[in-house]
Amino acid sequence: MVEGDRKKVGVETYSAGDIQVLEGREAVRRRPGMYIGSTDYRGLHHLIYEIVDNAVDEAMAGYCTGVQINILSDGTVTVQDDGRGIPVDLHPATGKSALETVMTTLHAGGKFGGKGYAVSGGLHGVGASVVNALSSEMRVEVRRDGHLWAQEFRRGLALGDLEQVEPASGTGTLTIFKPDEEIFGPLSYGFDDLSQRFKEMAYLNKGLKISINSPWHQEQGFPQWRQTYEFEGGISSFVEQLNQGKETLHPQPLYVQKTVENTIIEAAFQYNSGFSENTLSFANCINTTDGGTHLTGFRSALTRALNDYARKQKFLKEDQANLSGEDSREGLNAVLSVKLIDPQFEGQTKTKLGNA
């Protein structure tokens, strides 16, 4: 077949009928990697992080003091917090309850307008609805307005309307979900990875208590299956833990905190006698493993401050070159945390911050 014939056949067989429009849960289930990064071990854990992040957002807003995570023996995950509870009144745009809207509609959440949350890790409004779409079953229970409310879902679809179950005191949200084995295969959780993430969350939020209890790991014979974290020292305690067992060059981590135009900046750092650098950066309690503008700014400021001091104290002669960035970070353990109103992450998995 000549070139012209091939092009002609292609035109005749490619029409509007070949253009697929995927919406909502169907798009998530067809292309889950776009929303959670992958469908392997990492993506499976990302589902848990999305729901826990919502609870931590309540803590950052000042309404939550504790988060309890359970992994049941059949692989079902439960996340319970004592925050305000997802709203249950009717949403004016969807005609459904706010809870059902949040759990079934992409880009629906309380983190866009700035009224529900001044600072949050969730900003795209897709976390809970994506977890729902990728779960074979889900149940959400909310305590607020003097009642216990509940609704059940299956693979992103509501099985019925939101129910007012019984009178109840207090506030909070309980999310129960089982990741869909059609998407993830046999469920396998890593206790060390999960507990490390929750430990970081506790360090980044002074006084927040985060507990994980996993009968799944207990039945699998793992030695570690239960852990609780709560740190009053915040990120200074985090740096001390990073330097544990190392010879430090000064007894206490240096800690600075400042608020600039509604952005809270915290940094804690301590030098040891080693040669390598270990700087962890976070934005709204999300571990930005690929760094970003906040990490670049911290490193530049640290190098500049050390050079300025070295010049003033005559440690560096006029004819000597400045310390390089590598010089200033040798033996450094640091934790950088910024909390800002409108974070700009690169992608839904939020591994790199892009704010100027």
PDB file of N, CA and C in Angstrom, residues 226-284:
ATOM      1  N   ARG A 226       1.670  -2.078  65.878  1.00  0.00           N
ATOM      2  CA  ARG A 226       0.948  -1.036  66.623  1.00  0.00           C
ATOM      3  C   ARG A 226       1.934   0.059  67.029  1.00  0.00           C
ATOM      4  N   GLN A 227       1.541   1.330  66.857  1.00  0.00           N
ATOM      5  CA  GLN A 227       2.435   2.424  67.203  1.00  0.00           C
ATOM      6  C   GLN A 227       1.623   3.701  67.425  1.00  0.00           C
ATOM      7  N   THR A 228       2.108   4.546  68.342  1.00  0.00           N
ATOM      8  CA  THR A 228       1.476   5.837  68.610  1.00  0.00           C
ATOM      9  C   THR A 228       2.553   6.911  68.620  1.00  0.00           C
ATOM     10  N   TYR A 229       2.250   8.043  67.992  1.00  0.00           N
ATOM     11  CA  TYR A 229       3.207   9.154  67.914  1.00  0.00           C
ATOM     12  C   TYR A 229       2.571  10.447  68.402  1.00  0.00           C
ATOM     13  N   GLU A 230       3.332  11.186  69.207  1.00  0.00           N
ATOM     14  CA  GLU A 230       2.918  12.507  69.667  1.00  0.00           C
ATOM     15  C   GLU A 230       4.180  13.232  70.141  1.00  0.00           C
ATOM     16  N   PHE A 231       4.431  14.419  69.582  1.00  0.00           N
ATOM     17  CA  PHE A 231       5.671  15.132  69.892  1.00  0.00           C
ATOM     18  C   PHE A 231       5.374  16.590  70.226  1.00  0.00           C
ATOM     19  N   GLU A 232       5.717  16.972  71.440  1.00  0.00           N
ATOM     20  CA  GLU A 232       5.535  18.367  71.842  1.00  0.00           C
ATOM     21  C   GLU A 232       6.663  19.260  71.324  1.00  0.00           C
ATOM     22  N   GLY A 233       7.815  18.652  70.964  1.00  0.00           N
ATOM     23  CA  GLY A 233       8.941  19.439  70.473  1.00  0.00           C
ATOM     24  C   GLY A 233       8.878  19.782  69.009  1.00  0.00           C
ATOM     25  N   GLY A 234       7.910  19.225  68.296  1.00  0.00           N
ATOM     26  CA  GLY A 234       7.752  19.537  66.881  1.00  0.00           C
ATOM     27  C   GLY A 234       8.958  19.141  66.048  1.00  0.00           C
ATOM     28  N   ILE A 235       9.326  19.988  65.075  1.00  0.00           N
ATOM     29  CA  ILE A 235      10.381  19.606  64.138  1.00  0.00           C
ATOM     30  C   ILE A 235      11.771  19.629  64.786  1.00  0.00           C
ATOM     31  N   SER A 236      11.937  20.311  65.918  1.00  0.00           N
ATOM     32  CA  SER A 236      13.217  20.224  66.640  1.00  0.00           C
ATOM     33  C   SER A 236      13.440  18.798  67.128  1.00  0.00           C
ATOM     34  N   SER A 237      12.374  18.176  67.629  1.00  0.00           N
ATOM     35  CA  SER A 237      12.460  16.769  68.031  1.00  0.00           C
ATOM     36  C   SER A 237      12.760  15.881  66.823  1.00  0.00           C
ATOM     37  N   PHE A 238      12.213  16.261  65.666  1.00  0.00           N
ATOM     38  CA  PHE A 238      12.446  15.522  64.430  1.00  0.00           C
ATOM     39  C   PHE A 238      13.949  15.524  64.097  1.00  0.00           C
ATOM     40  N   VAL A 239      14.583  16.694  64.167  1.00  0.00           N
ATOM     41  CA  VAL A 239      16.012  16.797  63.857  1.00  0.00           C
ATOM     42  C   VAL A 239      16.843  16.003  64.861  1.00  0.00           C
ATOM     43  N   GLU A 240      16.458  16.056  66.130  1.00  0.00           N
ATOM     44  CA  GLU A 240      17.180  15.282  67.143  1.00  0.00           C
ATOM     45  C   GLU A 240      17.122  13.792  66.824  1.00  0.00           C
ATOM     46  N   GLN A 241      15.964  13.345  66.324  1.00  0.00           N
ATOM     47  CA  GLN A 241      15.829  11.938  65.964  1.00  0.00           C
ATOM     48  C   GLN A 241      16.710  11.595  64.757  1.00  0.00           C
ATOM     49  N   LEU A 242      16.793  12.517  63.782  1.00  0.00           N
ATOM     50  CA  LEU A 242      17.640  12.287  62.603  1.00  0.00           C
ATOM     51  C   LEU A 242      19.121  12.185  62.993  1.00  0.00           C
ATOM     52  N   ASN A 243      19.504  12.901  64.042  1.00  0.00           N
ATOM     53  CA  ASN A 243      20.907  12.913  64.479  1.00  0.00           C
ATOM     54  C   ASN A 243      21.207  11.898  65.572  1.00  0.00           C
ATOM     55  N   GLN A 244      20.237  11.059  65.874  1.00  0.00           N
ATOM     56  CA  GLN A 244      20.425  10.080  66.945  1.00  0.00           C
ATOM     57  C   GLN A 244      21.608   9.166  66.628  1.00  0.00           C
ATOM     58  N   GLY A 245      22.487   8.990  67.612  1.00  0.00           N
ATOM     59  CA  GLY A 245      23.643   8.119  67.417  1.00  0.00           C
ATOM     60  C   GLY A 245      24.802   8.777  66.701  1.00  0.00           C
ATOM     61  N   LYS A 246      24.673  10.068  66.350  1.00  0.00           N
ATOM     62  CA  LYS A 246      25.746  10.778  65.653  1.00  0.00           C
ATOM     63  C   LYS A 246      26.370  11.807  66.593  1.00  0.00           C
ATOM     64  N   GLU A 247      27.612  12.168  66.321  1.00  0.00           N
ATOM     65  CA  GLU A 247      28.300  13.187  67.100  1.00  0.00           C
ATOM     66  C   GLU A 247      27.877  14.564  66.579  1.00  0.00           C
ATOM     67  N   THR A 248      27.134  15.298  67.386  1.00  0.00           N
ATOM     68  CA  THR A 248      26.645  16.603  66.958  1.00  0.00           C
ATOM     69  C   THR A 248      27.633  17.705  67.336  1.00  0.00           C
ATOM     70  N   LEU A 249      27.647  18.772  66.538  1.00  0.00           N
ATOM     71  CA  LEU A 249      28.600  19.861  66.744  1.00  0.00           C
ATOM     72  C   LEU A 249      28.052  20.944  67.667  1.00  0.00           C
ATOM     73  N   HIS A 250      26.754  20.921  67.940  1.00  0.00           N
ATOM     74  CA  HIS A 250      26.158  21.827  68.935  1.00  0.00           C
ATOM     75  C   HIS A 250      25.021  21.074  69.605  1.00  0.00           C
ATOM     76  N   PRO A 251      24.774  21.316  70.896  1.00  0.00           N
ATOM     77  CA  PRO A 251      23.909  20.427  71.690  1.00  0.00           C
ATOM     78  C   PRO A 251      22.446  20.419  71.278  1.00  0.00           C
ATOM     79  N   GLN A 252      21.898  21.549  70.872  1.00  0.00           N
ATOM     80  CA  GLN A 252      20.474  21.620  70.528  1.00  0.00           C
ATOM     81  C   GLN A 252      20.305  22.050  69.078  1.00  0.00           C
ATOM     82  N   PRO A 253      19.277  21.543  68.396  1.00  0.00           N
ATOM     83  CA  PRO A 253      19.002  22.040  67.040  1.00  0.00           C
ATOM     84  C   PRO A 253      18.662  23.527  67.074  1.00  0.00           C
ATOM     85  N   LEU A 254      19.094  24.238  66.053  1.00  0.00           N
ATOM     86  CA  LEU A 254      18.690  25.634  65.883  1.00  0.00           C
ATOM     87  C   LEU A 254      17.291  25.646  65.294  1.00  0.00           C
ATOM     88  N   TYR A 255      16.419  26.478  65.832  1.00  0.00           N
ATOM     89  CA  TYR A 255      15.014  26.494  65.393  1.00  0.00           C
ATOM     90  C   TYR A 255      14.595  27.927  65.110  1.00  0.00           C
ATOM     91  N   VAL A 256      13.971  28.139  63.982  1.00  0.00           N
ATOM     92  CA  VAL A 256      13.436  29.455  63.635  1.00  0.00           C
ATOM     93  C   VAL A 256      12.006  29.293  63.127  1.00  0.00           C
ATOM     94  N   GLN A 257      11.186  30.273  63.454  1.00  0.00           N
ATOM     95  CA  GLN A 257       9.806  30.295  62.948  1.00  0.00           C
ATOM     96  C   GLN A 257       9.433  31.744  62.649  1.00  0.00           C
ATOM     97  N   LYS A 258       8.765  31.936  61.524  1.00  0.00           N
ATOM     98  CA  LYS A 258       8.337  33.279  61.156  1.00  0.00           C
ATOM     99  C   LYS A 258       7.101  33.165  60.269  1.00  0.00           C
ATOM    100  N   THR A 259       6.221  34.135  60.398  1.00  0.00           N
ATOM    101  CA  THR A 259       5.047  34.216  59.530  1.00  0.00           C
ATOM    102  C   THR A 259       5.220  35.402  58.592  1.00  0.00           C
ATOM    103  N   VAL A 260       5.173  35.141  57.309  1.00  0.00           N
ATOM    104  CA  VAL A 260       5.322  36.181  56.288  1.00  0.00           C
ATOM    105  C   VAL A 260       4.102  36.132  55.376  1.00  0.00           C
ATOM    106  N   GLU A 261       3.258  37.172  55.457  1.00  0.00           N
ATOM    107  CA  GLU A 261       2.059  37.266  54.602  1.00  0.00           C
ATOM    108  C   GLU A 261       1.247  35.967  54.639  1.00  0.00           C
ATOM    109  N   ASN A 262       0.873  35.548  55.837  1.00  0.00           N
ATOM    110  CA  ASN A 262       0.032  34.361  56.074  1.00  0.00           C
ATOM    111  C   ASN A 262       0.730  33.030  55.790  1.00  0.00           C
ATOM    112  N   THR A 263       2.012  33.069  55.448  1.00  0.00           N
ATOM    113  CA  THR A 263       2.769  31.836  55.259  1.00  0.00           C
ATOM    114  C   THR A 263       3.618  31.584  56.501  1.00  0.00           C
ATOM    115  N   ILE A 264       3.427  30.424  57.122  1.00  0.00           N
ATOM    116  CA  ILE A 264       4.190  30.052  58.322  1.00  0.00           C
ATOM    117  C   ILE A 264       5.417  29.261  57.874  1.00  0.00           C
ATOM    118  N   ILE A 265       6.583  29.722  58.294  1.00  0.00           N
ATOM    119  CA  ILE A 265       7.834  29.076  57.917  1.00  0.00           C
ATOM    120  C   ILE A 265       8.515  28.572  59.182  1.00  0.00           C
ATOM    121  N   GLU A 266       8.845  27.285  59.212  1.00  0.00           N
ATOM    122  CA  GLU A 266       9.578  26.692  60.331  1.00  0.00           C
ATOM    123  C   GLU A 266      10.807  25.976  59.786  1.00  0.00           C
ATOM    124  N   ALA A 267      11.911  26.137  60.465  1.00  0.00           N
ATOM    125  CA  ALA A 267      13.117  25.393  60.103  1.00  0.00           C
ATOM    126  C   ALA A 267      13.855  25.004  61.368  1.00  0.00           C
ATOM    127  N   ALA A 268      14.333  23.775  61.408  1.00  0.00           N
ATOM    128  CA  ALA A 268      15.168  23.303  62.511  1.00  0.00           C
ATOM    129  C   ALA A 268      16.341  22.562  61.895  1.00  0.00           C
ATOM    130  N   PHE A 269      17.552  22.846  62.397  1.00  0.00           N
ATOM    131  CA  PHE A 269      18.705  22.171  61.816  1.00  0.00           C
ATOM    132  C   PHE A 269      19.821  22.032  62.846  1.00  0.00           C
ATOM    133  N   GLN A 270      20.643  21.022  62.632  1.00  0.00           N
ATOM    134  CA  GLN A 270      21.741  20.705  63.542  1.00  0.00           C
ATOM    135  C   GLN A 270      22.841  20.012  62.742  1.00  0.00           C
ATOM    136  N   TYR A 271      24.087  20.431  62.997  1.00  0.00           N
ATOM    137  CA  TYR A 271      25.218  19.837  62.294  1.00  0.00           C
ATOM    138  C   TYR A 271      25.803  18.675  63.098  1.00  0.00           C
ATOM    139  N   ASN A 272      26.267  17.669  62.344  1.00  0.00           N
ATOM    140  CA  ASN A 272      26.998  16.579  62.976  1.00  0.00           C
ATOM    141  C   ASN A 272      28.373  16.455  62.327  1.00  0.00           C
ATOM    142  N   SER A 273      29.177  15.541  62.828  1.00  0.00           N
ATOM    143  CA  SER A 273      30.565  15.423  62.364  1.00  0.00           C
ATOM    144  C   SER A 273      30.693  14.655  61.056  1.00  0.00           C
ATOM    145  N   GLY A 274      29.581  14.233  60.496  1.00  0.00           N
ATOM    146  CA  GLY A 274      29.629  13.496  59.230  1.00  0.00           C
ATOM    147  C   GLY A 274      29.809  14.413  58.041  1.00  0.00           C
ATOM    148  N   PHE A 275      29.705  13.847  56.856  1.00  0.00           N
ATOM    149  CA  PHE A 275      29.933  14.613  55.629  1.00  0.00           C
ATOM    150  C   PHE A 275      28.669  14.793  54.791  1.00  0.00           C
ATOM    151  N   SER A 276      27.665  13.962  55.004  1.00  0.00           N
ATOM    152  CA  SER A 276      26.480  14.005  54.144  1.00  0.00           C
ATOM    153  C   SER A 276      25.428  14.950  54.699  1.00  0.00           C
ATOM    154  N   GLU A 277      24.570  15.416  53.790  1.00  0.00           N
ATOM    155  CA  GLU A 277      23.449  16.291  54.165  1.00  0.00           C
ATOM    156  C   GLU A 277      22.147  15.495  54.130  1.00  0.00           C
ATOM    157  N   ASN A 278      21.258  15.790  55.052  1.00  0.00           N
ATOM    158  CA  ASN A 278      19.924  15.193  55.046  1.00  0.00           C
ATOM    159  C   ASN A 278      18.924  16.288  55.407  1.00  0.00           C
ATOM    160  N   THR A 279      18.314  16.877  54.397  1.00  0.00           N
ATOM    161  CA  THR A 279      17.335  17.934  54.612  1.00  0.00           C
ATOM    162  C   THR A 279      15.977  17.458  54.114  1.00  0.00           C
ATOM    163  N   LEU A 280      14.994  17.411  55.008  1.00  0.00           N
ATOM    164  CA  LEU A 280      13.636  17.007  54.656  1.00  0.00           C
ATOM    165  C   LEU A 280      12.775  18.257  54.547  1.00  0.00           C
ATOM    166  N   SER A 281      11.999  18.341  53.476  1.00  0.00           N
ATOM    167  CA  SER A 281      11.162  19.522  53.272  1.00  0.00           C
ATOM    168  C   SER A 281       9.696  19.123  53.192  1.00  0.00           C
ATOM    169  N   PHE A 282       8.844  19.984  53.762  1.00  0.00           N
ATOM    170  CA  PHE A 282       7.410  19.727  53.803  1.00  0.00           C
ATOM    171  C   PHE A 282       6.655  21.006  53.454  1.00  0.00           C
ATOM    172  N   ALA A 283       5.534  20.841  52.787  1.00  0.00           N
ATOM    173  CA  ALA A 283       4.642  21.960  52.509  1.00  0.00           C
ATOM    174  C   ALA A 283       3.241  21.546  52.926  1.00  0.00           C
ATOM    175  N   ASN A 284       2.688  22.239  53.908  1.00  0.00           N
ATOM    176  CA  ASN A 284       1.377  21.878  54.466  1.00  0.00           C
ATOM    177  C   ASN A 284       1.335  20.412  54.878  1.00  0.00           C
TER     178      ASN A 284
END
